[in-house]
Tab-separated table of C-alpha atoms and ligand atoms in Angstrom:
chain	number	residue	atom	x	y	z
A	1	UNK	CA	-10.555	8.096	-19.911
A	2	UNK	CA	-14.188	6.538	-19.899
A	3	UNK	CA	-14.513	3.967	-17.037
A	4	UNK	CA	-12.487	3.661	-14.339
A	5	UNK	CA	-13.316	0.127	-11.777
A	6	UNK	CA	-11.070	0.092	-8.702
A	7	UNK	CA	-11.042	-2.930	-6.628
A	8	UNK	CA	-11.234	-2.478	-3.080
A	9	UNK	CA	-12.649	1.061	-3.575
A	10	UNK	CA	-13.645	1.586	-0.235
A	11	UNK	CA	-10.475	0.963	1.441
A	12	UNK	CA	-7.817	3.488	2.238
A	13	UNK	CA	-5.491	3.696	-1.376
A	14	UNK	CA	-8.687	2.960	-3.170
A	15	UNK	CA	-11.012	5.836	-1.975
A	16	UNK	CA	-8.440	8.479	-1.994
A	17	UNK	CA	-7.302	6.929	-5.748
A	18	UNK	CA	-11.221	7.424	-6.698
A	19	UNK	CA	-10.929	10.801	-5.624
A	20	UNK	CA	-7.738	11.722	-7.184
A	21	UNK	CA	-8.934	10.403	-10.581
A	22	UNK	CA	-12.747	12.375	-9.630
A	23	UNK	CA	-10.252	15.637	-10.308
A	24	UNK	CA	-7.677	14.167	-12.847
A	25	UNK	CA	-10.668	12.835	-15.226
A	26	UNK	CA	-13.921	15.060	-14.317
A	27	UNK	CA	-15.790	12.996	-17.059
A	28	UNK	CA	-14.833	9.626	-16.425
A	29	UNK	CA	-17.004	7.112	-14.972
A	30	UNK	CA	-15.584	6.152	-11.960
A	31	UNK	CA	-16.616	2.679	-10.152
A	32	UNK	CA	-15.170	1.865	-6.041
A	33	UNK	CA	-16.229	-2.249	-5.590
A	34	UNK	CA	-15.746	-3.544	-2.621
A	35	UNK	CA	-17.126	-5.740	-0.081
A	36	UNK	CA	-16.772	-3.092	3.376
A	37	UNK	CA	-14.112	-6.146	5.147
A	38	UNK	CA	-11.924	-4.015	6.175
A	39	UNK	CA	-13.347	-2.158	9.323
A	40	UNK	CA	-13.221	1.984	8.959
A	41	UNK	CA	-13.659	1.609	4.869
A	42	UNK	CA	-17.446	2.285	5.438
A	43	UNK	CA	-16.435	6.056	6.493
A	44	UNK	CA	-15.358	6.259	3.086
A	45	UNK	CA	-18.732	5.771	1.373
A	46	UNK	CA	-19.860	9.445	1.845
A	47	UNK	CA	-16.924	10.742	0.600
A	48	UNK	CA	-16.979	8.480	-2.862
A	49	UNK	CA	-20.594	9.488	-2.793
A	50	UNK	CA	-19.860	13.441	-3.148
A	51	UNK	CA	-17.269	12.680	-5.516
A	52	UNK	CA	-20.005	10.914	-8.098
A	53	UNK	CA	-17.962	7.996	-7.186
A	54	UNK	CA	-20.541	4.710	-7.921
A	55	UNK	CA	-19.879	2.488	-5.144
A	56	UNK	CA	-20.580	-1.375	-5.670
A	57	UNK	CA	-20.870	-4.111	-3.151
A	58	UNK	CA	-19.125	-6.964	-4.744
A	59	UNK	CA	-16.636	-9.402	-3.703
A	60	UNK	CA	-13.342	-9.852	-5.991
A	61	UNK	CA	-13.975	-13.988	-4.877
A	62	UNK	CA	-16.606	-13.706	-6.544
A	63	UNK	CA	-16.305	-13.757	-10.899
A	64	UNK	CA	-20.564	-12.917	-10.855
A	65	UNK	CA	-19.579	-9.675	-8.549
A	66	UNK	CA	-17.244	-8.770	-11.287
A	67	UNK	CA	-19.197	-8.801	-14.612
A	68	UNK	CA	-18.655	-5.232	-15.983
A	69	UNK	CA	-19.114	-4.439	-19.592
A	70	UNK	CA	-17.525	-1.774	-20.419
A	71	UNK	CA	-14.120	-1.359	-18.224
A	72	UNK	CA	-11.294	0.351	-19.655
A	73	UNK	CA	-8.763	0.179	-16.702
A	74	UNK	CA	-8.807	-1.757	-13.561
A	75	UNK	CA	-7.395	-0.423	-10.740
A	76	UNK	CA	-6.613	-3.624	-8.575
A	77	UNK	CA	-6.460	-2.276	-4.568
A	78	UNK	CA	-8.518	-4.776	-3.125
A	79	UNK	CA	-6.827	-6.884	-0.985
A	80	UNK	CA	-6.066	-8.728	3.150
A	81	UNK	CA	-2.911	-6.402	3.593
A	82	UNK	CA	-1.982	-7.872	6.764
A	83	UNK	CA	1.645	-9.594	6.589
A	84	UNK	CA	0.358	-11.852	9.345
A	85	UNK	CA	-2.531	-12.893	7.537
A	86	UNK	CA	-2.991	-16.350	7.765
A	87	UNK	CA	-0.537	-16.981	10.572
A	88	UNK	CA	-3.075	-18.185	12.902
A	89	UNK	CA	-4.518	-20.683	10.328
A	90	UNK	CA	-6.960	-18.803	8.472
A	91	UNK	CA	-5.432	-18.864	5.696
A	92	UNK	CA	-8.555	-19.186	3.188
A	93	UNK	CA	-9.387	-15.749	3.175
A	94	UNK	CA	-5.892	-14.335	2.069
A	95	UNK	CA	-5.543	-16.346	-0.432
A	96	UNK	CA	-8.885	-16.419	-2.334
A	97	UNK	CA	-9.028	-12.721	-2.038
A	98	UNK	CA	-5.208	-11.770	-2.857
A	99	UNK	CA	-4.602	-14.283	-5.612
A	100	UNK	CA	-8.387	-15.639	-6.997
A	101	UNK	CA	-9.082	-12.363	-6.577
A	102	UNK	CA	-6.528	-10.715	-8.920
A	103	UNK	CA	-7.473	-14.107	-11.324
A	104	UNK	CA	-10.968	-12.875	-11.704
A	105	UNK	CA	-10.052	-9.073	-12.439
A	106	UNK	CA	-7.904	-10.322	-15.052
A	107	UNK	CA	-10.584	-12.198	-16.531
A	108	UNK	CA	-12.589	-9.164	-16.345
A	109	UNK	CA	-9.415	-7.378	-18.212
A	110	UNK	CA	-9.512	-10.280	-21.056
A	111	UNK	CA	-13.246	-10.048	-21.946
A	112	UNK	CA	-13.326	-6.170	-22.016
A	113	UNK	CA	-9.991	-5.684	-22.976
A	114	UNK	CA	-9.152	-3.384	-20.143
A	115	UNK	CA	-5.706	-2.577	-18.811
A	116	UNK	CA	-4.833	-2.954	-15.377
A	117	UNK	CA	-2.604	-1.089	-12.646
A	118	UNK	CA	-1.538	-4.005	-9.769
A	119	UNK	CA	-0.940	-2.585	-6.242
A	120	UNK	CA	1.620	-4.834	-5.148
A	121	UNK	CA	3.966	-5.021	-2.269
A	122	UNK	CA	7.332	-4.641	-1.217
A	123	UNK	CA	6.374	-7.844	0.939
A	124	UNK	CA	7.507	-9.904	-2.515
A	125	UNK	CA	10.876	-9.579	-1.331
A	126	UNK	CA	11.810	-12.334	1.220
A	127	UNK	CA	12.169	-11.430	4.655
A	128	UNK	CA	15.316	-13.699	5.337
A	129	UNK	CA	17.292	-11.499	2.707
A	130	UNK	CA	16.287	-8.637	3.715
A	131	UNK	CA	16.778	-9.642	7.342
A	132	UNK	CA	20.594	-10.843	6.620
A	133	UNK	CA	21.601	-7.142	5.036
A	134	UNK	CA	24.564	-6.059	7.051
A	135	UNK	CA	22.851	-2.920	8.639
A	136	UNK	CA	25.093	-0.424	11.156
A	137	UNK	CA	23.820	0.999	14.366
A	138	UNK	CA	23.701	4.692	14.085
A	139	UNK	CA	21.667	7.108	16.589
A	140	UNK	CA	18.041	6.426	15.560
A	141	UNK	CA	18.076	3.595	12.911
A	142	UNK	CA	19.713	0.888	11.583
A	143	UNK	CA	21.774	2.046	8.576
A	144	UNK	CA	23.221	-0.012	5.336
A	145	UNK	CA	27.111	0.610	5.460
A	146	UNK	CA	28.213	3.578	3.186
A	147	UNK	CA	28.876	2.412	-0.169
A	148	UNK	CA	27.574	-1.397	0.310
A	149	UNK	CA	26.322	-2.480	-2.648
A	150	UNK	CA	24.748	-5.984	-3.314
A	151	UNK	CA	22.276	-7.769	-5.948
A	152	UNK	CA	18.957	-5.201	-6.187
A	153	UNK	CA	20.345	-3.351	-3.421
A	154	UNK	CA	22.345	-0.112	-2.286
A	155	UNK	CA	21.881	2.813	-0.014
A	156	UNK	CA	19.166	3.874	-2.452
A	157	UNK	CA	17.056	1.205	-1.614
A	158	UNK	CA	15.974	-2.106	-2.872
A	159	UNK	CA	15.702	-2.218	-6.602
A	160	UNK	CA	13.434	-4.872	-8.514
A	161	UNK	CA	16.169	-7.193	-9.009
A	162	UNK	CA	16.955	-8.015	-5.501
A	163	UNK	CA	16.734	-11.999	-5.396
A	164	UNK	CA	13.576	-13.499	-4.678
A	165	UNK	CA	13.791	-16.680	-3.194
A	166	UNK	CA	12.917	-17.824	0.266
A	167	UNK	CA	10.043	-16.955	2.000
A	168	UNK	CA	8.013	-13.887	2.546
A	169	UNK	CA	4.476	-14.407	3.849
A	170	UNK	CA	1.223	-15.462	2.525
A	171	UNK	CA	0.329	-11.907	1.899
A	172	UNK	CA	3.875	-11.626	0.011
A	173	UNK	CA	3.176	-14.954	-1.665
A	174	UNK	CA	-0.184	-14.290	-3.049
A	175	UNK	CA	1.197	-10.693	-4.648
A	176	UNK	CA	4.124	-12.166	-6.118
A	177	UNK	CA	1.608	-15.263	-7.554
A	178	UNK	CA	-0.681	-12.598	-8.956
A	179	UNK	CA	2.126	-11.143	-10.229
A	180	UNK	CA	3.143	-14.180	-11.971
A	181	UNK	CA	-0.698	-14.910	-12.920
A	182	UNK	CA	-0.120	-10.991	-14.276
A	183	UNK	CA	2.462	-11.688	-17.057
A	184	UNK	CA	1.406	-14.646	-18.709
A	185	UNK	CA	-1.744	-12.077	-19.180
A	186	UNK	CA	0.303	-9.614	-20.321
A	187	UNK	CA	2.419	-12.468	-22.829
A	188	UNK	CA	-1.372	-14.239	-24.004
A	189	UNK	CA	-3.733	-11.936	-24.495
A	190	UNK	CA	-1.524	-8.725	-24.838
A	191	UNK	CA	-3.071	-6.697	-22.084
A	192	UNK	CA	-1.222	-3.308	-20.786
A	193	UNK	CA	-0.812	-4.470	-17.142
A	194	UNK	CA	1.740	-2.417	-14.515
A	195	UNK	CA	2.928	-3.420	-11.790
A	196	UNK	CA	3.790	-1.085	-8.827
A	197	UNK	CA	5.635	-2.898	-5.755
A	198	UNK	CA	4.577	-0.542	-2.891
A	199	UNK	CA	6.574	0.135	0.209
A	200	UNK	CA	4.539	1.828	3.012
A	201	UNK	CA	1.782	3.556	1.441
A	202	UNK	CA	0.020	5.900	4.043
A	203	UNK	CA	-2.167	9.341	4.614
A	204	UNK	CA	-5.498	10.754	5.451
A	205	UNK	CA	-8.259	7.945	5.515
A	206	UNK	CA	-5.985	4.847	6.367
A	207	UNK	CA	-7.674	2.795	9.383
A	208	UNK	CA	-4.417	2.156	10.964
A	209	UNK	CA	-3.824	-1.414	13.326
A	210	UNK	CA	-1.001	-3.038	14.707
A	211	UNK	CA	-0.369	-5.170	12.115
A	212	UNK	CA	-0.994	-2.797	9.441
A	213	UNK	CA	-1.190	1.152	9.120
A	214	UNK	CA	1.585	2.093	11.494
A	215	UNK	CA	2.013	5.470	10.820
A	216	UNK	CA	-1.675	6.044	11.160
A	217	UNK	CA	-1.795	3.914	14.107
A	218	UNK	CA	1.436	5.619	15.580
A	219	UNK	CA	0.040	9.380	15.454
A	220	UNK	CA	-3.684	7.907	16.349
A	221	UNK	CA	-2.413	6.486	19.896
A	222	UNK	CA	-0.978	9.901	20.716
A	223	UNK	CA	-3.837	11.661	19.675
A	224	UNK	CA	-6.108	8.840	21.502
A	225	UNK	CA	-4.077	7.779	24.361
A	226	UNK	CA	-3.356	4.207	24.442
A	227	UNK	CA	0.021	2.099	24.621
A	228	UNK	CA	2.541	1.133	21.466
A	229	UNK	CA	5.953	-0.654	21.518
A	230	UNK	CA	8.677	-1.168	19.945
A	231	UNK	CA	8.793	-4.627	18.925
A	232	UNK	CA	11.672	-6.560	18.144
A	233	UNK	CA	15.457	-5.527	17.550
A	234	UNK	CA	16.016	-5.722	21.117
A	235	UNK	CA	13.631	-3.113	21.388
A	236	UNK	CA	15.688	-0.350	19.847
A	237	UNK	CA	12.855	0.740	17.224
A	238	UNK	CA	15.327	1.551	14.975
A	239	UNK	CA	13.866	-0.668	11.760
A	240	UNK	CA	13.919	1.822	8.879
A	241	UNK	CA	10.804	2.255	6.184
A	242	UNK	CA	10.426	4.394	3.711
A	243	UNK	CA	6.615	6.002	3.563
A	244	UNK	CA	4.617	7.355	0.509
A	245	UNK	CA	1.546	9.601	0.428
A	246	UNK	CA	-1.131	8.120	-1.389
A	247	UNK	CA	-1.830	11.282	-3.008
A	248	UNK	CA	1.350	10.735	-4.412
A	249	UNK	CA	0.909	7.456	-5.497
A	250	UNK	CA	-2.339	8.575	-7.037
A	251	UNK	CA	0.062	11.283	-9.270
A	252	UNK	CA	1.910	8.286	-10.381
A	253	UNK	CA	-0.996	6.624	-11.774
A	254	UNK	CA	-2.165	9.224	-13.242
A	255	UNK	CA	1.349	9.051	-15.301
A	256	UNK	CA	0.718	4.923	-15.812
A	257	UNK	CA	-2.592	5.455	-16.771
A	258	UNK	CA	-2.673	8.131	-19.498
A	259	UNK	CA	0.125	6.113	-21.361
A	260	UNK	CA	-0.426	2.425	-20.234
A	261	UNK	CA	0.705	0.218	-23.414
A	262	UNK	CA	3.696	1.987	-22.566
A	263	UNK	CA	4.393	0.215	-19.383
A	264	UNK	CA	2.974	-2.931	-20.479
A	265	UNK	CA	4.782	-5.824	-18.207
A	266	UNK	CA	6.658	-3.231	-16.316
A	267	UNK	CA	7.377	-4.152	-12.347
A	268	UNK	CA	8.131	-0.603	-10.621
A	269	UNK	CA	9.359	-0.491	-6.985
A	270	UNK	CA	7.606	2.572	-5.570
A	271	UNK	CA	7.442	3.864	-2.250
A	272	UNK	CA	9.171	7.666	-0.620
A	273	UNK	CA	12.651	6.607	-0.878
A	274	UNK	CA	15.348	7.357	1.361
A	275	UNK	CA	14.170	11.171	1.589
A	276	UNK	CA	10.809	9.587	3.106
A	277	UNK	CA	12.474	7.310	5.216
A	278	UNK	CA	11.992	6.925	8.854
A	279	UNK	CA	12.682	4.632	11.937
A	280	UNK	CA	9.983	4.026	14.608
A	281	UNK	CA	11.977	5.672	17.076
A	282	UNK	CA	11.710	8.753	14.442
A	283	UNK	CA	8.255	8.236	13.765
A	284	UNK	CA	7.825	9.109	18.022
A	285	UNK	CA	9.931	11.782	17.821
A	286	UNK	CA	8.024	13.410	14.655
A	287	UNK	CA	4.358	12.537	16.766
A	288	UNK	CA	5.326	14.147	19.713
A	289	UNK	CA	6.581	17.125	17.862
A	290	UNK	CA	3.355	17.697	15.643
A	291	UNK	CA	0.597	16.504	18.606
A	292	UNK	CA	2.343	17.911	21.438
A	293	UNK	CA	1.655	14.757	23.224
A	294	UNK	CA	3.771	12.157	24.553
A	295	UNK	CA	3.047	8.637	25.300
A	296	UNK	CA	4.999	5.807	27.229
A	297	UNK	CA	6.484	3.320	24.755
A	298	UNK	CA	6.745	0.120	25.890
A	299	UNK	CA	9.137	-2.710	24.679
A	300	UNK	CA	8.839	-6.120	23.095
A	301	UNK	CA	12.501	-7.462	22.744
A	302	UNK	CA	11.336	-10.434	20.847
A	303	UNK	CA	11.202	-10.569	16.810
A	304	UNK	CA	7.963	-10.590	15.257
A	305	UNK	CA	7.669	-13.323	12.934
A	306	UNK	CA	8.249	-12.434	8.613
A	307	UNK	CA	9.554	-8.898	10.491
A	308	UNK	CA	12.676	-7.228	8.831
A	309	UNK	CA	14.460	-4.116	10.122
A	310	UNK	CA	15.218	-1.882	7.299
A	311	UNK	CA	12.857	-1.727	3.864
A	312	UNK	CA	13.779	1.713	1.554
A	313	UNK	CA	12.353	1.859	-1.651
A	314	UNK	CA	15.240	2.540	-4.561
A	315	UNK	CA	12.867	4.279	-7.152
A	316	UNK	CA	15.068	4.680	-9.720
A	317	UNK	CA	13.330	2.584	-12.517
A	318	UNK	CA	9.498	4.274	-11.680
A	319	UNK	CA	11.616	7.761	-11.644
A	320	UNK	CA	13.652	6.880	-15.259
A	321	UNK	CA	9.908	5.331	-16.508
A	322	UNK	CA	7.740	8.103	-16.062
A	323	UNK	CA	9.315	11.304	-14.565
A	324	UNK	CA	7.099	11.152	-11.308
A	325	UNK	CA	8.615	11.943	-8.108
A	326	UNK	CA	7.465	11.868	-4.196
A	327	UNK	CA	6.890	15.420	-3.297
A	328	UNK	CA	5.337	14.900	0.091
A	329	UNK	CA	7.783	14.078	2.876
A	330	UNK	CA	7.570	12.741	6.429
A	331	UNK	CA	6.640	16.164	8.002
A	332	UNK	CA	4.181	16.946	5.773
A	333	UNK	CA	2.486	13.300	5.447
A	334	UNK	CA	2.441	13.212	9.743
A	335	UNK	CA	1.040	16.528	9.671
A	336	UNK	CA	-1.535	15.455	7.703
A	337	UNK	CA	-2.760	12.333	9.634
A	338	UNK	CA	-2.975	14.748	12.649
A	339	UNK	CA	-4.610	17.091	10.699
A	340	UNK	CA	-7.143	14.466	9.430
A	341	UNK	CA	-7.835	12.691	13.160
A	342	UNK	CA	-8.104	15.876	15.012
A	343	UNK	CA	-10.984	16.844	11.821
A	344	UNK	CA	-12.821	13.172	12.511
A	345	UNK	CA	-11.819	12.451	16.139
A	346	UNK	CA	-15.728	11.403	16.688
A	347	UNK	CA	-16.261	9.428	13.540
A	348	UNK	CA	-12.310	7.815	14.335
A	349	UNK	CA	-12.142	7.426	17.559
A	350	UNK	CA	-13.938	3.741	17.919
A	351	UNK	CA	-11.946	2.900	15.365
A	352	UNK	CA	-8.304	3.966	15.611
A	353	UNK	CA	-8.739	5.004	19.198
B	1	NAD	N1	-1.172	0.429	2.686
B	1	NAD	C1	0.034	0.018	2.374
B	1	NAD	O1	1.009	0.347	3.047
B	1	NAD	C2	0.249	-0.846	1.160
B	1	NAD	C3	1.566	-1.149	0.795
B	1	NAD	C4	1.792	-1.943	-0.323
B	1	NAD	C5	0.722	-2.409	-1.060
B	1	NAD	N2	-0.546	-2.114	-0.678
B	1	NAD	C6	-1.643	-2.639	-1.489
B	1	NAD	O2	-2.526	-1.604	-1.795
B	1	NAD	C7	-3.848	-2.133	-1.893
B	1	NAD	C8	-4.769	-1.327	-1.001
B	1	NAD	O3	-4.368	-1.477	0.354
B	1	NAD	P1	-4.946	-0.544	1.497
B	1	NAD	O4	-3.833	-0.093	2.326
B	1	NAD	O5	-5.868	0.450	0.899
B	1	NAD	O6	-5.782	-1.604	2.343
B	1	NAD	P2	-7.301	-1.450	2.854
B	1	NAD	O7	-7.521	-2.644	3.732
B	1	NAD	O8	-7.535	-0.104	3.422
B	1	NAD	O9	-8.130	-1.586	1.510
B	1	NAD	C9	-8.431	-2.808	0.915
B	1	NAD	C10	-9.918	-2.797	0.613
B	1	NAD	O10	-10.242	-4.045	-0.006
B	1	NAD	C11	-11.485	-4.468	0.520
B	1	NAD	N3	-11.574	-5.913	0.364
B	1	NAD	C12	-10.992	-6.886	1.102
B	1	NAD	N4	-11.333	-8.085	0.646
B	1	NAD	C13	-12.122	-7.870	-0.442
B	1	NAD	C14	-12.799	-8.736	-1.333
B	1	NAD	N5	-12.706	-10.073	-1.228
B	1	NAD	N6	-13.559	-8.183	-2.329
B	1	NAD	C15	-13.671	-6.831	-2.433
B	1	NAD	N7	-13.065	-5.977	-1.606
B	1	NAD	C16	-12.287	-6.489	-0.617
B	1	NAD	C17	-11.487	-4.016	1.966
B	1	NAD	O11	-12.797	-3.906	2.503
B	1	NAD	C18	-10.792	-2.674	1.873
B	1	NAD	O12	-11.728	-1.632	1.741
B	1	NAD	C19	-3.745	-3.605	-1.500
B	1	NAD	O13	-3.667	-4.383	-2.653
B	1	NAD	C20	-2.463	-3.676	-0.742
B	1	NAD	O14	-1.894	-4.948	-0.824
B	1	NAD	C21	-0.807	-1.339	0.409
């Protein structure tokens, strides 16, 4: 491995992705671009720094921020990951970054003949089909019937062929157009481009908000203080997600990477699974067990709009592909984040508290 450019290098996956492949690849050149947006990602410049990380300000918009030589994979994590991105109107910024922004990388990839790994999301799958599953009630979280079975989906989780019409946000929308944009790319100029649909992708470093970061943001308010609800689902907080490490996720790259042309036009779903599953009202329960603090959780009974209740990764395919596995589970990824605010509580605490 030579060079190394990942988009959005700054931000949470992309930093601790820079860092994973500092270890995995001691002599590679390794380039973080980004343009600091996203508030917290600026913490992370020290930490690329030690690493011999090169940071670069540049802006995927921008094709004149993006004129590398000598790229040999692109590691595509810059993004606006908020599902509620352009709900208010602003819709410009989404869509420039998530979809001309993937255009220009891939232009980078076709003049240097890099590869490419795509973070996408589990956000390409509508939210009115996922919303219509016919979940059960049990103790703590919804649950799919035993034994249901539909198209793409099963207790395992949602595959990659579960159907894919109907909508699913602009931040869904400009994925699943990139990853359209992504194999005609693949088909024309015969580029080895993955695809990795993430579910919730979490960990030290992540600058948890409301509307995106949950876990972080979860484990941050009971460290901080501060007030969280359960919103929607009458209030229950029983929606279900499945969480991954990002250290993890940086082990499966390392798999994609090494052998790319070999998962040239592959979509993977990829996320913890049902093992690293875990319902809000879990996620408390797991917070007040590691902090030893308890906050008052307040309750929004109405749905939040593009919301669904139950998301679980089926990894199957990513599992048969390359062999890789999740070995960090919801204990271990909580402990973690606690471990990582209680280290930073200073640096963290205007941000997440
Ligand atoms: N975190 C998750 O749960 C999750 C789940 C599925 C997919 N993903 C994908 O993973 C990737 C990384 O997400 P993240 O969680 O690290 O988010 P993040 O917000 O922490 O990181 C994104 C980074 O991109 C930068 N950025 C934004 N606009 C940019 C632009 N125009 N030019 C250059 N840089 C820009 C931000 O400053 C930030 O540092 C994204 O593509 C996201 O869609 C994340």
């Amino acid at each position: 491995m030579q060079t190394l450019l990942v988009t959005g290098g700054a931000g949470f996956v992309g930093s601790n992705l820079c860092l994973a492949f500092r270890v995995f690849w001691p002599q590679a050149r390794i380039i973080a671009l980004d343009n600091l947006r996203r508030r917290g990602s600026e913490l992370n410049l020290p930490r690329l720094e030690a690493a011999g990380v090169e940071f670069v300000s540049g802006d995927v918009r921008k094709p004149e921020d993006l004129q590398f030589g000598d790229v040999d994979v692109v590691v595509e994590c810059s993004a606006e990951p908020s599902v509620l991105a352009g709900r208010d109107g602003g819709t410009d910024y989404v869509v420039h970054t998530n979809l001309m922004g993937t255009y220009n990388c891939l232009e980078l990839c076709r003049r240097t003949r890099a590869g490419m790994v795509f973070l996408s999301t589990s956000r390409v799958y509508p939210f009115g089909a996922l919303g219509g599953l016919p979940l059960e009630e049990a103790e703590s979280r919804f649950v799919l019937p035993a034994g249901f079975t539909g198209q793409g989906v099963s207790e395992a989780g949602i595959a990659e062929s579960f159907p894919l019409e109907g909508a699913r946000s602009l931040y869904g929308a400009t994925k699943l157009a990139s990853e359209l944009l992504i194999t005609e790319y693949v088909e024309m100029f015969d580029l080895p481009i993955v695809v990795n649909r993430c579910g919730v992708l979490t960990g030290p470093w992540q600058m948890g908000k409301v509307d995106q970061g949950v876990v972080v943001l979860w484990m941050a308010r009971h460290l901080f203080g501060g007030t969280l609800s359960y919103i929607g689902y009458r209030g229950t907080g029983k929606q279900v997600r499945d969480i991954l490490h990002a250290e993890d996720l940086a082990d499966l790259l390392r798999l994609q990477i090494e052998n790319l042309s070999e998962h040239k036009g592959a979509v993977y779903n990829v996320g913890g699974g049902l093992d690293g599953s875990v319902s809000l009202q879990e996620l408390t329960g797991w917070c007040e067990k590691i902090s030893g603090r308890s906050i008052e959780m307040g309750v929004e009974k109405g749905d939040r709009p593009g919301d669904v209740p139950w998301y679980v990764t089926d990894t199957a395919k990513v599992r048969a592909a390359t062999g890789w596995r999740p070995t960090r589970g919801v204990e271990g990824i909580l402990t973690d984040v606690h471990d990582w605010i209680c280290e930073h509580r200073e640096d963290l605490r205007p941000i997440l508290g």
